Short mmCIF file of C-alpha atoms in Angstrom, two decimals:
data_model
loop_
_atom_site.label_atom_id
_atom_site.label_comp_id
_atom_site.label_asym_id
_atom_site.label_seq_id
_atom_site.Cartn_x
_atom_site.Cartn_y
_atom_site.Cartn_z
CA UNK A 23 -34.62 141.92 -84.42
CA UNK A 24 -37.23 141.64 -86.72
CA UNK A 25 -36.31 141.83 -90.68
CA UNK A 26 -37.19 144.49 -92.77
CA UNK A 27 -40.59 143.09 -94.61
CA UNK A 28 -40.61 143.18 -98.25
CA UNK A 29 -44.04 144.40 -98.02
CA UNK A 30 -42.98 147.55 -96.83
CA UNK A 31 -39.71 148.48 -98.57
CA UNK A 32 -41.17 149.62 -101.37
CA UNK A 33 -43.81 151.78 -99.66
CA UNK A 34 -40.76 153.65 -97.84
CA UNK A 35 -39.29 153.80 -101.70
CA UNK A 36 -41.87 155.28 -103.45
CA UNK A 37 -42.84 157.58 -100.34
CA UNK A 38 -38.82 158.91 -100.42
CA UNK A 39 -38.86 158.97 -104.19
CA UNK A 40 -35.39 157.17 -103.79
CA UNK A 41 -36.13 153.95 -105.61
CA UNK A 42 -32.72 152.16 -104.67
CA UNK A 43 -33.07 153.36 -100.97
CA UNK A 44 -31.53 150.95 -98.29
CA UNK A 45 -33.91 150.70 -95.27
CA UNK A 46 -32.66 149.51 -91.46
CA UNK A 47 -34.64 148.94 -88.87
CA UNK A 48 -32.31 151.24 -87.14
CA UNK A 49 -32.84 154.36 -89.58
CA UNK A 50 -34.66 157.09 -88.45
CA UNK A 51 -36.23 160.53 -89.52
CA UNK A 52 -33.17 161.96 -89.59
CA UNK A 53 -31.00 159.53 -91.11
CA UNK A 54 -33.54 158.79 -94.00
CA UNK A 55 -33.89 161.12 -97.13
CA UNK A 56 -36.85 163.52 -97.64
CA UNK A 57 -38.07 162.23 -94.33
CA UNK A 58 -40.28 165.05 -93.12
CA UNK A 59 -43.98 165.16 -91.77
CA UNK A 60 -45.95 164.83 -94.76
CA UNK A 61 -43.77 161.95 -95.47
CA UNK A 62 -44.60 159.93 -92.24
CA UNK A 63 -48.19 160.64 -92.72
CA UNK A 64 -47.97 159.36 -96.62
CA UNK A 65 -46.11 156.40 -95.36
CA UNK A 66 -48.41 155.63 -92.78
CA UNK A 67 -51.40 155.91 -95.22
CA UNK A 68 -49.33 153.30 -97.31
CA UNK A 69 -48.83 150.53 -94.73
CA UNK A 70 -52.66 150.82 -93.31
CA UNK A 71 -53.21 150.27 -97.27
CA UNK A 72 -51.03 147.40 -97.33
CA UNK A 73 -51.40 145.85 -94.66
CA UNK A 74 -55.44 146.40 -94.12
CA UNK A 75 -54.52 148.38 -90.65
CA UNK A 76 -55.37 151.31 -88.77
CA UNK A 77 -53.83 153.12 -86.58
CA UNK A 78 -54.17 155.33 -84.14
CA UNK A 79 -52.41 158.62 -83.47
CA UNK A 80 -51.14 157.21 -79.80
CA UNK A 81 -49.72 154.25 -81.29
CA UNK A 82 -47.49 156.48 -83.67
CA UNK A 83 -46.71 159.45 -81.18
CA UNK A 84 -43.39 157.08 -79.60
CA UNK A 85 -41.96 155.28 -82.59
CA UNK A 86 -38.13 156.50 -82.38
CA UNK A 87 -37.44 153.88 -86.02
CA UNK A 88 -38.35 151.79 -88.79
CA UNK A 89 -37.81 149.13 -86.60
CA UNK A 90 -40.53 150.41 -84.18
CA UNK A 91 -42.98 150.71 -86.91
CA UNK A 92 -42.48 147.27 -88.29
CA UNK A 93 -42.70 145.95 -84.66
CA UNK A 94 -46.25 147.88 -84.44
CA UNK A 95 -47.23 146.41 -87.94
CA UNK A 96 -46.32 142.59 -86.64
CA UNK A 97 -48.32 143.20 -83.53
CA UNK A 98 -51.25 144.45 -85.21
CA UNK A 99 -51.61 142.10 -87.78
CA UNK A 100 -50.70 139.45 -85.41
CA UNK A 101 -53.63 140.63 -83.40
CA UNK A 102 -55.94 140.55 -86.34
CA UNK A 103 -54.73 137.00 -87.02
CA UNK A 104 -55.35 136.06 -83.84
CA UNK A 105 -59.07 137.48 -83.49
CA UNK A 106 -59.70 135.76 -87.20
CA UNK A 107 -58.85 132.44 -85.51
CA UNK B 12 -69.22 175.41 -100.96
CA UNK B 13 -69.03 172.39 -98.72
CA UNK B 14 -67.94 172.28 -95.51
CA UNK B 15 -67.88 168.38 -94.71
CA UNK B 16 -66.51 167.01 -90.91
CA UNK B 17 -64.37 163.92 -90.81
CA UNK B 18 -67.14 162.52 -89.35
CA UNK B 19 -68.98 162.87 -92.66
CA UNK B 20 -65.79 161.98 -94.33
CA UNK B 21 -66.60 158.07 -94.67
CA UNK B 22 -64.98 155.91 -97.72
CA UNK B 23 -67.38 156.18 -100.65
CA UNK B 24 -68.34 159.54 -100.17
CA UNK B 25 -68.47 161.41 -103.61
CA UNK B 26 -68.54 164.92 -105.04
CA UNK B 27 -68.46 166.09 -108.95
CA UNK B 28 -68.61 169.18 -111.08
CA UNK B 29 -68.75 170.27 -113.95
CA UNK B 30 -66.09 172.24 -116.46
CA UNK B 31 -66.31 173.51 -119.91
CA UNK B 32 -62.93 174.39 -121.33
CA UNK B 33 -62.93 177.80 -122.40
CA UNK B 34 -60.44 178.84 -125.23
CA UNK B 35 -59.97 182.49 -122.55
CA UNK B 36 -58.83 179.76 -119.71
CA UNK B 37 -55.97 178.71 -121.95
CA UNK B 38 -55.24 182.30 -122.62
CA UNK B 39 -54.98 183.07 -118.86
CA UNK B 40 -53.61 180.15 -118.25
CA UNK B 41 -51.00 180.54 -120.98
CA UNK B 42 -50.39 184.35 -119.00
CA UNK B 43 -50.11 183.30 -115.71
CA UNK B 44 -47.34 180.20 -116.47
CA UNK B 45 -45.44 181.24 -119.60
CA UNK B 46 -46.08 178.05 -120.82
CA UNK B 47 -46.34 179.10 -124.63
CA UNK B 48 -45.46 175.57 -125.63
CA UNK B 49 -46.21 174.88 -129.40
CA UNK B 50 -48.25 171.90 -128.68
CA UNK B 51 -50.50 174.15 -126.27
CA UNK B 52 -50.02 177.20 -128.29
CA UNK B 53 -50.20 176.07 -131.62
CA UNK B 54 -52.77 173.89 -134.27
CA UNK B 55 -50.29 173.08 -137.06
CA UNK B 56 -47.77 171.87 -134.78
CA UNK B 57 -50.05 170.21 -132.43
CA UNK B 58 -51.66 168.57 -135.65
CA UNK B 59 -48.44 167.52 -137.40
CA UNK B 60 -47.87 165.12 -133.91
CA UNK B 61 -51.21 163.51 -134.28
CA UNK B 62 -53.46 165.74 -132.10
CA UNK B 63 -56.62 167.06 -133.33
CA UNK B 64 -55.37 170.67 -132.45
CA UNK B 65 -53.86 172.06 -129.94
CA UNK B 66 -53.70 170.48 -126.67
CA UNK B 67 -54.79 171.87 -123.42
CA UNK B 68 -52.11 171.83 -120.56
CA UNK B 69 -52.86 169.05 -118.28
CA UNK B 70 -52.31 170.99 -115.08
CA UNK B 71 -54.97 173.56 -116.54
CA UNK B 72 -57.59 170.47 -116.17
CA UNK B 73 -56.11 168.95 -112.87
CA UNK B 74 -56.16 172.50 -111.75
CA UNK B 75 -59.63 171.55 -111.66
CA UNK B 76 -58.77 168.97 -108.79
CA UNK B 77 -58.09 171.92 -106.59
CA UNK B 78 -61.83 173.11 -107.09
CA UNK B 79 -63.04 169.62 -106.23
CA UNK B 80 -61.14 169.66 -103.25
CA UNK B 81 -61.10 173.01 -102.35
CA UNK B 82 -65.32 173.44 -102.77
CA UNK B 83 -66.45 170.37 -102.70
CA UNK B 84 -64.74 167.70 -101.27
CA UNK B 85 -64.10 168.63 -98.13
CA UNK B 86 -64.56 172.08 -99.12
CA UNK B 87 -64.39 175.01 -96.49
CA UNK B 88 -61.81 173.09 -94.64
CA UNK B 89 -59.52 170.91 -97.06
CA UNK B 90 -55.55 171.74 -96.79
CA UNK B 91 -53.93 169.86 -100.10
CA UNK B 92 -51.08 168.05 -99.45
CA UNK B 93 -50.19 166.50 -102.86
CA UNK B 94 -51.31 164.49 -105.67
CA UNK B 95 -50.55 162.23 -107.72
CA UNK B 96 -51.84 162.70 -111.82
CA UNK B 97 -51.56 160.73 -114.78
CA UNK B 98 -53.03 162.42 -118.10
CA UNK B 99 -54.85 159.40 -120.30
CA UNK B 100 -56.16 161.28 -123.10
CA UNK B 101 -55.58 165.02 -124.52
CA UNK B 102 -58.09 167.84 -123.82
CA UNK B 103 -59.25 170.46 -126.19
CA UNK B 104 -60.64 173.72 -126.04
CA UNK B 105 -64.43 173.54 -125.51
CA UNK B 106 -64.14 170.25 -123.98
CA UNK B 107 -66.76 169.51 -121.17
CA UNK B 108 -65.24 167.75 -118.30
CA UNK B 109 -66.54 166.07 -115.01
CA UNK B 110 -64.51 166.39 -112.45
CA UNK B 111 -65.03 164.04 -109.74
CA UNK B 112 -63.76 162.41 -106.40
CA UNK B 113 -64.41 159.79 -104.18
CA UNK B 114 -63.13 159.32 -100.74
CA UNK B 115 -61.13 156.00 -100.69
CA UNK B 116 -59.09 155.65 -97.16
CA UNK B 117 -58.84 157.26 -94.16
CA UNK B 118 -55.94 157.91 -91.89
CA UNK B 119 -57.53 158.15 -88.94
CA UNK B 120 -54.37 159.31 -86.84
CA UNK B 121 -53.45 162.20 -88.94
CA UNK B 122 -56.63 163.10 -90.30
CA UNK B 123 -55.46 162.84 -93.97
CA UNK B 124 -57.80 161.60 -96.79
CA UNK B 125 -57.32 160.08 -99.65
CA UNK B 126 -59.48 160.69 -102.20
CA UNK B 127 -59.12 159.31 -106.01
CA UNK B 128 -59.98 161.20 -108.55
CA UNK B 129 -61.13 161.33 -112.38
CA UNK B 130 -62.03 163.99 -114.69
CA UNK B 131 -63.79 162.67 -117.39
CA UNK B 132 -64.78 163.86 -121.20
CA UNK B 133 -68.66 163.56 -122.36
CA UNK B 134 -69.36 161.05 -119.08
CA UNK B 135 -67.22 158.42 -120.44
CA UNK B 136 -63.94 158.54 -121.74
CA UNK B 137 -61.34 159.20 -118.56
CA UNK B 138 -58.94 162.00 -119.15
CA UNK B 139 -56.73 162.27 -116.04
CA UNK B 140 -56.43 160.18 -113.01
CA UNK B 141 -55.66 161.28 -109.48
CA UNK B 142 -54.52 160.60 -106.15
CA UNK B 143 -55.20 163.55 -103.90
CA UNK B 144 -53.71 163.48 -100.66
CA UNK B 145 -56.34 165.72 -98.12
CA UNK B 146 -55.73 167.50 -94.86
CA UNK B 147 -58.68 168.75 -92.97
CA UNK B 148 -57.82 172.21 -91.02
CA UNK B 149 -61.20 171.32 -88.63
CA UNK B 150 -61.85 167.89 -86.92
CA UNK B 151 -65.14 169.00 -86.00
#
């Protein structure tokens, strides 16, 4: 399992307003605090910030965890990599 | 009042107006929030902490933010979903402000801008700073 990036920690943080937070790649909506729908969408505004991504709605619609968004944020930016090579 | 698409919604796109500060929109203001604090309320105290009077509230200014967003940029269509402020300087009654935003990213998937904003006193010196997080009700 992929780790939980430093990179995105702190966007998860500041999103939560929980500035000691613990991420997992295993937590969820409902296991992290002040997780609701404006929060995903200010999160995913963050990493496309920080990470110089974009995504689209039908890559977000089946992410079930953290871990599923960092997975989609390796493969993307892998892919941009890639096509910069 | 505006009525911009996402389409139309690119980064860099820009809006502005214009504000004076009326002493009567402190009053109401003032009336609406019970905010009667002495530094809004009151010269002497508001001078005896280093102000040049008293000091306008700074949510009566970023109030202005909601005209921006709400007439301007998007306009017709725009559904606020938060900001983020800083006050820089202190206001004062009879101030003239310009209020503006610029679209600065794009989340394509939901829809949401984000659109950073500045009011400004006399065209130069910055007063607040925002971070206005936009919903758009229509697509189209």
């Amino acid at each position: 399992m992929l780790p939980m990036p430093s990179r995105m920690l702190p966007i998860f943080r500041d999103v939560l307003n929980a500035p000691a937070l613990v991420v997992r790649l295993d937590d969820n909506a409902e296991t992290l605090p002040n997780y609701d729908s404006l929060a995903h969408i200010d999160i995913v505004t963050a990493i496309e910030k920080e990470y110089g991504i974009s995504f689209g709605f039908s890559e977000l619609v089946d992410l079930q965890s953290v871990g599923d968004m960092v997975a989609l944020v390796e493969r993307k930016t892998s892919a941009a990599r890639t096509a910069v090579v | 009042m505006k009525a911009y698409t996402w389409n139309e919604l690119q980064v860099g796109v820009a809006e502005e107006l214009a504000v004076k500060v009326a002493p009567a929109m402190i009053e109401r203001f003032v009336a609406t929030t019970g905010d009667v604090n002495p530094l809004h309320c009151d010269d002497a105290h508001a001078r005896s902490h280093g102000f040049a009077e008293r000091v306008v509230h700074g949510l009566l200014t970023a109030s202005f933010y909601s005209t921006l967003v709400g007439m301007h940029l998007p306009g017709r269509d725009a559904l606020l979903h938060g900001l983020k402020i800083d006050f820089t300087r202190p206001v004062y009654a009879g101030d003239e402000l310009v209020v503006r935003g610029v679209v600065s990213h794009r989340n394509e998937a939901f829809f949401q801008l984000e659109i950073t904003g500045t009011i400004t006193r006399s065209g130069s010196e910055t007063v607040s700073r925002a971070v206005l997080r936009v919903g758009l009700l229509a697509r189209e």
